[in-house]
Amino acid sequence: MAQTTDTALLDGGRRLPLVEDFYTIQGEGYHAGKPAYFIRLGGCDVGCRWCDAKYTWNPRLYPPTAIETVVARALSCPAQAIVITGGEPLLYPLDALTGRLRDEGLEIFLETSGTHPFSGAFDWVCLSPKRQHPPLDEAYARADELKVIVETEDDFAWAERNAARVGEACRLYLQPEWSRSEQMMPAIVEYAKAHPEWNVSIQTHKYMRIP
Ligand code: SF4
């Protein structure tokens, strides 16, 4: 379980436990290849065994940072899109942060496991459901993109159960778990060819050697 950050310290979302923020290229999913400013928040209670951001899990390691500080840094580079990620960003009230970003005319994308109630306003929501802690019902209705991580062939049935719950316009992606990528890619390719409503997503940033 993630340890909690004292909510009083967050001042209604005007401060958030910031792990890191940086300008890079979105590596995966629908917006792969797009330059974007990433805001990574600390704290996650989902506990994926293969998580490549385990350092984010304990929010107490990341003192609340004023959102104005982060917004100013995002504005100091030419980014037109913001990716809010984690950890699990929906652990926190995101209205203040997304409101400020929107005031500046920036596009706002969210990466979430959908395990906590929504707050904030987004131009794009990428829902990545996890078996051990499935999304809340409301997350399926909010998803513009469903990104299912595939570790074994059992995950195709899990992917379909999730796809049955999102809206018709939601884009569907199968993405190999990084450490199983070589083994699983042939099955993912064949599955997408046989079920062309699915697209294949790979973590291109890892090939580009960027964060
Ligand atoms: S939901 Fe994301 S951040 Fe949380 S444990 Fe799973 S992969 Fe890691």
mmCIF file of C-alpha atoms and ligand atoms in Angstrom, residues 44 46-48 50-51 57 87 113 130, ligand 1:
data_model
loop_
_atom_site.group_PDB
_atom_site.id
_atom_site.type_symbol
_atom_site.label_atom_id
_atom_site.label_comp_id
_atom_site.label_asym_id
_atom_site.label_seq_id
_atom_site.Cartn_x
_atom_site.Cartn_y
_atom_site.Cartn_z
ATOM 1 C CA CYS A 44 0.754 4.402 -6.008
ATOM 2 C CA VAL A 46 -1.562 -0.727 -7.198
ATOM 3 C CA GLY A 47 1.667 -2.692 -6.735
ATOM 4 C CA CYS A 48 2.477 -4.051 -10.202
ATOM 5 C CA TRP A 50 6.974 -5.365 -13.060
ATOM 6 C CA CYS A 51 6.465 -1.634 -12.377
ATOM 7 C CA TRP A 57 5.310 4.417 -4.791
ATOM 8 C CA GLY A 87 2.673 6.750 -9.665
ATOM 9 C CA SER A 113 -4.735 2.991 -13.601
ATOM 10 C CA LYS A 130 -4.255 -3.653 -13.702
HETATM 11 S S1 SF4 B 1 -0.139 1.333 -11.614
HETATM 12 FE FE1 SF4 B 1 1.635 2.140 -12.696
HETATM 13 S S2 SF4 B 1 2.900 3.219 -11.124
HETATM 14 FE FE2 SF4 B 1 1.399 1.920 -10.053
HETATM 15 S S3 SF4 B 1 2.507 -0.002 -9.641
HETATM 16 FE FE3 SF4 B 1 1.391 -0.297 -11.595
HETATM 17 S S4 SF4 B 1 2.832 0.311 -13.219
HETATM 18 FE FE4 SF4 B 1 3.638 1.119 -11.250
#
